[in-house]
Short mmCIF file of C-alpha atoms in Angstrom, two decimals:
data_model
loop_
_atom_site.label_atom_id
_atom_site.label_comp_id
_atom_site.label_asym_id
_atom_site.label_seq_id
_atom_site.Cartn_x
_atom_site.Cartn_y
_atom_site.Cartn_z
CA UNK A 5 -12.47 5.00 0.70
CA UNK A 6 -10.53 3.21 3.36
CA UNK A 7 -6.60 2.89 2.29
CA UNK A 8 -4.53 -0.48 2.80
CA UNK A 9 -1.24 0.47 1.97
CA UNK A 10 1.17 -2.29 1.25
CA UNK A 11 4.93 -2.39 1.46
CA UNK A 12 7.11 -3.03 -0.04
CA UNK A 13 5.74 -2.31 -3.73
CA UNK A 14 8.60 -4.51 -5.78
CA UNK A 15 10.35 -6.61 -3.88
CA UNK A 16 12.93 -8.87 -5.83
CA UNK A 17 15.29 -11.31 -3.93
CA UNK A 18 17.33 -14.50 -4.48
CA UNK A 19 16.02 -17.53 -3.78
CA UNK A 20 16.28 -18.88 -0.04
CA UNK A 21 15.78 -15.80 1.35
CA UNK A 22 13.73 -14.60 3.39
CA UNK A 23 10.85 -11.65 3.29
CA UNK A 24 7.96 -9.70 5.15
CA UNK A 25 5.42 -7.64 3.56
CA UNK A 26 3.43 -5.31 5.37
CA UNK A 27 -0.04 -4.31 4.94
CA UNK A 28 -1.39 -1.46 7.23
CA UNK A 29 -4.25 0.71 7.63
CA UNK A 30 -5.92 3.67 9.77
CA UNK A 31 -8.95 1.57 10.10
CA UNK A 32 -10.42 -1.37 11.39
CA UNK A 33 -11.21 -4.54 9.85
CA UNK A 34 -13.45 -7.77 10.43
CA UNK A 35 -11.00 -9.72 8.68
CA UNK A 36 -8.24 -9.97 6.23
CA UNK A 37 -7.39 -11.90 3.35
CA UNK A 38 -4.15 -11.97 1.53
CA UNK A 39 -4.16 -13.27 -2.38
CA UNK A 40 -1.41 -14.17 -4.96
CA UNK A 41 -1.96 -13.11 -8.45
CA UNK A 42 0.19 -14.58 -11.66
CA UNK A 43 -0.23 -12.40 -14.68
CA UNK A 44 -3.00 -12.95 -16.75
CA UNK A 45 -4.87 -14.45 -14.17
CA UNK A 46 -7.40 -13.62 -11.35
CA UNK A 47 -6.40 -13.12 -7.76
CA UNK A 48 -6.41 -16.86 -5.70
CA UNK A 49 -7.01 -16.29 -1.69
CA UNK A 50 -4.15 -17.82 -0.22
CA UNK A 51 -5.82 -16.92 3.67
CA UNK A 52 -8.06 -14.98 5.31
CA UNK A 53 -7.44 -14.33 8.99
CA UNK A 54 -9.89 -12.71 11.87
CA UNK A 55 -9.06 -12.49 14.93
CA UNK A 56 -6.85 -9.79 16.25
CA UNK A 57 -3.29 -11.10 16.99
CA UNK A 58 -4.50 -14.49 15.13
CA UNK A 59 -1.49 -16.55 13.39
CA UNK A 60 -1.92 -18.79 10.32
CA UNK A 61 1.19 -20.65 8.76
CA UNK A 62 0.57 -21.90 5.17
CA UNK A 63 3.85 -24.42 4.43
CA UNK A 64 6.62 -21.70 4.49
CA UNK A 65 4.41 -18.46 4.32
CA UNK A 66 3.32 -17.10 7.90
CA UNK A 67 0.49 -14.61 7.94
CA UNK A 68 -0.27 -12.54 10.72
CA UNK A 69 -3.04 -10.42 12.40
CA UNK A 70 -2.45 -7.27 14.15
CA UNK A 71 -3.83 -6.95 17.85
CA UNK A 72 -5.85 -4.06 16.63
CA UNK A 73 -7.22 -5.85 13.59
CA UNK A 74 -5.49 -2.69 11.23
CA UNK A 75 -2.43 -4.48 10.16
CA UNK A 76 -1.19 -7.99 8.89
CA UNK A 77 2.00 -9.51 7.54
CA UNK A 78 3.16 -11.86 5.03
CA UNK A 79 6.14 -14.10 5.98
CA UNK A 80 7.70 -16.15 3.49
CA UNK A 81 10.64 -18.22 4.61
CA UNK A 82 13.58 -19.55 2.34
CA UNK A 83 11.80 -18.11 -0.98
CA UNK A 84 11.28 -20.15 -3.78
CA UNK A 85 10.98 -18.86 -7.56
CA UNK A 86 7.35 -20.36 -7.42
CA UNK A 87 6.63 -17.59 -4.84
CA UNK A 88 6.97 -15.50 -7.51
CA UNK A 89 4.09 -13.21 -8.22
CA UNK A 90 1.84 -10.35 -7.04
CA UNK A 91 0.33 -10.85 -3.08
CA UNK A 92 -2.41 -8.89 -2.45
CA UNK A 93 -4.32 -7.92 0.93
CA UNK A 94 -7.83 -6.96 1.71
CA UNK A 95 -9.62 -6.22 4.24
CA UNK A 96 -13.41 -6.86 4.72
CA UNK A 97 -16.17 -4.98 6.07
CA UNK A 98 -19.75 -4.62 6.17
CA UNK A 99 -22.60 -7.09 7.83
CA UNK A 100 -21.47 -10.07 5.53
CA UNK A 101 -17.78 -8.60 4.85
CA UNK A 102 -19.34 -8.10 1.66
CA UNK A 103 -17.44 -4.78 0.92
CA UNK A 104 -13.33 -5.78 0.24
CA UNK A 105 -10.51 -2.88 0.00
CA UNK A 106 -7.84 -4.31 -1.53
CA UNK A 107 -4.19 -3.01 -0.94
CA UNK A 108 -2.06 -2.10 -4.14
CA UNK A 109 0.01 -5.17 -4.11
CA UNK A 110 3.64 -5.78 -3.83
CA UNK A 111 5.08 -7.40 -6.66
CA UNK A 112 7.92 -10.49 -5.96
CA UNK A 113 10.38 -11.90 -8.07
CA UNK A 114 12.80 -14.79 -6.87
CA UNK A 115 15.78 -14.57 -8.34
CA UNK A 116 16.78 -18.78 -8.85
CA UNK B 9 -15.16 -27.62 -11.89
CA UNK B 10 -15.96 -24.98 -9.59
CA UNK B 11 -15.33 -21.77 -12.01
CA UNK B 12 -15.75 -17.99 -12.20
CA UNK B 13 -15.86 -17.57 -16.05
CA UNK B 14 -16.23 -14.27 -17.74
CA UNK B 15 -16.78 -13.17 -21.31
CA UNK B 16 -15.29 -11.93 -23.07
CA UNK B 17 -11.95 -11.81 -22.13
CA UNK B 18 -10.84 -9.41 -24.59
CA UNK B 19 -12.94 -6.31 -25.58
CA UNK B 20 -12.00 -3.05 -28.03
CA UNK B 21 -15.15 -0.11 -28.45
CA UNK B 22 -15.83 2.83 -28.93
CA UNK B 23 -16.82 5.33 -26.18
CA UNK B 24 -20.52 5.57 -26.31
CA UNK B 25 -21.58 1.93 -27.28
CA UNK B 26 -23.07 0.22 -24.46
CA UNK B 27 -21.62 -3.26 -23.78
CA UNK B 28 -21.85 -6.28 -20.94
CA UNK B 29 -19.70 -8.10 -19.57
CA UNK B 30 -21.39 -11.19 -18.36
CA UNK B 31 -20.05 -13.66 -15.09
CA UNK B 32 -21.62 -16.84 -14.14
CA UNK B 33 -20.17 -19.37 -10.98
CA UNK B 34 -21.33 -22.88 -10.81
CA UNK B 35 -20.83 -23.21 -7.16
CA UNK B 36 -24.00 -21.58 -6.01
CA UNK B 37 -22.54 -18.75 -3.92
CA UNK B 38 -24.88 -16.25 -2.72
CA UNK B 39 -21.87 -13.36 -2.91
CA UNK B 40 -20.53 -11.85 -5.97
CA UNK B 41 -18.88 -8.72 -6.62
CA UNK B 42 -16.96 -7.06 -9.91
CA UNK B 43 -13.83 -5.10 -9.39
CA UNK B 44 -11.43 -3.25 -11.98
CA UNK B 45 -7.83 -3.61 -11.78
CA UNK B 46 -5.75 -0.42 -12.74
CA UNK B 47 -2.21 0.26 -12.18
CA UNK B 48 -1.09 1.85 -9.52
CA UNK B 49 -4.59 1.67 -7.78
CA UNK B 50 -5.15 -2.09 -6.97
CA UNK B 51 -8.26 -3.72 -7.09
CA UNK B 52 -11.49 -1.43 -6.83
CA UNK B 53 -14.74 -3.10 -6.10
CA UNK B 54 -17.16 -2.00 -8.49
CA UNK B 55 -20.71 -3.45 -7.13
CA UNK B 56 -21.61 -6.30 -5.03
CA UNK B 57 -24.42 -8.43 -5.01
CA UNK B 58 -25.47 -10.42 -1.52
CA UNK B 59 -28.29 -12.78 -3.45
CA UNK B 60 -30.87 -12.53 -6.50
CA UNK B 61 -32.44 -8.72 -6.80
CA UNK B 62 -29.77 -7.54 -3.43
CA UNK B 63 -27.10 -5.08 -5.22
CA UNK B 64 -24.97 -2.21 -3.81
CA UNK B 65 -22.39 -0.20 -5.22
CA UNK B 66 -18.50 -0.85 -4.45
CA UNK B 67 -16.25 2.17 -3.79
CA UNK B 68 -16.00 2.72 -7.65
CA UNK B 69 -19.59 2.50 -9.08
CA UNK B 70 -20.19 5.19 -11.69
CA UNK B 71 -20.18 4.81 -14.93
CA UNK B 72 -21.74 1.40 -14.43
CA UNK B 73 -24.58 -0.80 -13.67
CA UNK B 74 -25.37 -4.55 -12.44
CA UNK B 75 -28.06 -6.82 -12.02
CA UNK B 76 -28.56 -10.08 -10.23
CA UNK B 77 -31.89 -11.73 -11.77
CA UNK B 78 -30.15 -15.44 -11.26
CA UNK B 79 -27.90 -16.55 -8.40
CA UNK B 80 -25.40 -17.49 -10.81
CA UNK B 81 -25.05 -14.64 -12.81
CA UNK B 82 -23.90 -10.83 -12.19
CA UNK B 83 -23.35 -9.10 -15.38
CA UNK B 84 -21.83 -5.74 -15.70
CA UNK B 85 -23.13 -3.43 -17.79
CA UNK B 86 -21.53 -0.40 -19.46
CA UNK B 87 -24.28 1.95 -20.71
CA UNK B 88 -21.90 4.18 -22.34
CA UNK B 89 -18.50 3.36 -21.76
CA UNK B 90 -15.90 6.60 -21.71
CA UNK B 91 -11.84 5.83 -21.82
CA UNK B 92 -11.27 6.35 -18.11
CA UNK B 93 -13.36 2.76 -17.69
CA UNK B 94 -10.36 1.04 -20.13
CA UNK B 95 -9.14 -1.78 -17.57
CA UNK B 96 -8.91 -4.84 -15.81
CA UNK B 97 -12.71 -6.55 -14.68
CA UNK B 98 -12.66 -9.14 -12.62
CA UNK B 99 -15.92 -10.69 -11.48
CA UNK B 100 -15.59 -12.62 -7.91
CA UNK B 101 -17.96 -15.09 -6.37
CA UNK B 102 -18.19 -16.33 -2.57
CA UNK B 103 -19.95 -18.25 0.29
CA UNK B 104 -20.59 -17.11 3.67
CA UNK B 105 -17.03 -18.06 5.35
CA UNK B 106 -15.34 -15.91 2.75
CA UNK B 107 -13.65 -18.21 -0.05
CA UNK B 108 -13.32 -16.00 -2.34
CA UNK B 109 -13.09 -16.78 -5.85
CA UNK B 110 -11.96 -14.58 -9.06
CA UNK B 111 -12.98 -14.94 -12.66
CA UNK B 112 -9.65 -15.06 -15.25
CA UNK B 113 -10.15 -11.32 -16.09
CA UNK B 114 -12.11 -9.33 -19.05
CA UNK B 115 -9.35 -6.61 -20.19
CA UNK B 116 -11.35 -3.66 -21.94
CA UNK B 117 -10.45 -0.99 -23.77
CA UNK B 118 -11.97 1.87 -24.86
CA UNK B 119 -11.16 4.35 -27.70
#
């Protein structure tokens, strides 16, 4: 199984700051998807990106690519306690990207 | 309403007694997949399903079996559930430019 690791785990700030989360990997993939999950809920794709180096800027969150397609970021600027949750990456593989390795999450809490 | 829905969304066996957990989308997607959810581990795809009678395991698929006889449904089936399969099962449905989207969750335990 191909690892995304994610970091950091629990990450718990006040609000208006700002944040990165990292999601690396030895391996390559197609693309990459991050996803916010609220308890007792499923995961909801907040953006998938796919080409190496590629940018994509969702209101105050800024995702990132990595040139190498092995890595990607998560960017949120002046938090907000409706940030709050678990963000999740995958990356795809497989003819159709069919096959998804998810990274273990980092868990956020704003503080208001 | 485009929808993932799962059922049930609560489940307590026993180890031994075969159960399903059925998924059905409403947005005609030709992708679906089932993943578990376990501490410390993440998401774990399960099995994956590319269109009716096209299945292939996930990273994690022992212990369990799927079938896709209708595009809108992918049930998972448990033919004799053990404790280490006591999670989080999520079923997930997609088109081809990879909107991906996740049922509310089936959380199963088993004694």
């Amino acid at each position: 199984t191909q690892l995304l690791e994610q970091s950091p785990q629990f990450l718990s700030i006040q609000e208006g700051e700002n944040l990165t989360v990292y999601c690396n990997s030895s391996s390559v993939f197609s693309s990459l998807q991050w996803y916010r999950q609220e308890p007792g809920e499923g995961p909801v794709l907040l953006v998938t990106v796919v080409t190496g180096g590629e940018v994509k800027k969702l209101k105050r969150l800024t995702f990132q690519f990595g040139d190498a397609r092995k890595d990607s970021s998560l960017h949120i600027t002046a938090a907000q306690p409706g940030d709050t949750g678990l963000y999740l990456c995958a990356g795809a593989r497989g003819f159709g990207n069919e096959k998804l390795t998810f990274g273990t999450g980092t868990r956020l809490t704003i503080i208001p | 309403e485009a929808q993932v829905t799962q059922n049930p969304r609560y489940l307590i066996t026993v180890t031994g007694k075969k159960l399903t957990v059925t998924c059905s989308q409403n947005m005609n997607h030709e992708y679906m997949s089932w993943y578990r959810q376990d501490p410390g581990l993440g998401l774990r795809q399960i099995y994956y399903s590319m269109n009716v009678e096209v299945t292939d395991k996930g990273d994690v698929p022992e212990g369990y079996k799927v079938s896709r006889k209708e595009k809108r449904n992918f049930p998972l089936i448990l033919e004799s559930p053990s404790p280490n399969q006591t999670s989080l099962y999520f079923c997930a449905s997609r088109n081809r430019v990879d909107t991906q989207y996740f049922g509310p969750g089936t959380r199963l335990t088993v004694l």
